[in-house]
Tab-separated table of C-alpha atoms in Angstrom:
chain	number	residue	atom	x	y	z
A	1	UNK	CA	-29.397	181.093	48.373
A	2	UNK	CA	-31.349	179.019	50.819
A	3	UNK	CA	-30.816	179.849	54.464
A	4	UNK	CA	-32.402	177.833	57.248
A	5	UNK	CA	-35.140	179.764	59.054
A	6	UNK	CA	-33.213	179.984	62.332
A	7	UNK	CA	-30.341	181.780	60.537
A	8	UNK	CA	-32.401	184.221	58.489
A	9	UNK	CA	-32.360	188.016	58.858
A	10	UNK	CA	-28.633	188.003	59.622
A	11	UNK	CA	-27.388	189.000	56.160
A	12	UNK	CA	-26.191	185.516	55.230
A	13	UNK	CA	-28.116	185.178	51.949
A	14	UNK	CA	-27.219	188.745	50.966
A	15	UNK	CA	-23.518	188.087	51.603
A	16	UNK	CA	-23.601	184.804	49.659
A	17	UNK	CA	-25.380	186.428	46.714
A	18	UNK	CA	-23.005	189.406	46.610
A	19	UNK	CA	-19.987	187.113	46.788
A	20	UNK	CA	-21.290	184.966	43.925
A	21	UNK	CA	-22.090	188.057	41.833
A	22	UNK	CA	-18.575	189.445	42.295
A	23	UNK	CA	-16.908	186.152	41.385
A	24	UNK	CA	-19.090	185.670	38.315
A	25	UNK	CA	-18.592	189.250	37.147
A	26	UNK	CA	-14.824	188.768	37.489
A	27	UNK	CA	-15.135	185.754	35.179
A	28	UNK	CA	-16.926	187.816	32.553
A	29	UNK	CA	-20.534	186.845	33.232
A	30	UNK	CA	-22.699	189.734	32.069
A	31	UNK	CA	-26.125	188.829	33.443
A	32	UNK	CA	-27.550	186.495	36.072
A	33	UNK	CA	-30.913	184.777	35.905
A	34	UNK	CA	-32.730	183.022	38.731
A	35	UNK	CA	-36.156	181.755	39.631
A	36	UNK	CA	-37.973	182.559	42.847
A	37	UNK	CA	-41.338	182.279	44.510
A	38	UNK	CA	-41.840	183.929	47.892
A	39	UNK	CA	-38.311	185.408	47.924
A	40	UNK	CA	-38.953	187.823	45.035
A	41	UNK	CA	-38.873	190.943	47.287
A	42	UNK	CA	-35.486	189.845	48.659
A	43	UNK	CA	-33.998	189.499	45.173
A	44	UNK	CA	-35.497	192.801	44.077
A	45	UNK	CA	-33.714	194.503	46.995
A	46	UNK	CA	-30.479	193.115	45.536
A	47	UNK	CA	-31.193	194.679	42.166
A	48	UNK	CA	-32.862	191.815	40.317
A	49	UNK	CA	-35.885	192.603	38.183
A	50	UNK	CA	-38.788	190.493	37.080
A	51	UNK	CA	-38.567	189.363	33.476
A	52	UNK	CA	-42.239	188.481	33.171
A	53	UNK	CA	-41.340	184.896	32.287
A	54	UNK	CA	-42.278	181.780	34.219
A	55	UNK	CA	-39.962	178.770	34.228
A	56	UNK	CA	-41.868	175.903	32.606
A	57	UNK	CA	-40.154	173.201	34.678
A	58	UNK	CA	-40.885	174.553	38.137
A	59	UNK	CA	-43.465	177.291	37.439
A	60	UNK	CA	-41.391	179.861	39.336
A	61	UNK	CA	-40.990	183.442	38.217
A	62	UNK	CA	-37.738	184.425	36.502
A	63	UNK	CA	-35.650	187.409	37.578
A	64	UNK	CA	-32.485	188.862	36.067
A	65	UNK	CA	-29.667	191.207	36.979
A	66	UNK	CA	-27.039	192.646	34.663
A	67	UNK	CA	-23.599	192.571	36.254
């Protein structure tokens, strides 16, 4: 979830992520994967964990969260 700097720290990205997680879980998705760079602490606060893998295409770290 990318949020423009002037709209950050208002819960927008958190709300978008939670909404997406709920919709995907309702459709039977069991685990989400994403890549991140400087936003890793944000995703960890939402329950994602580092997998230890780096995406070869963009060299960003992979995180996952079981739903």
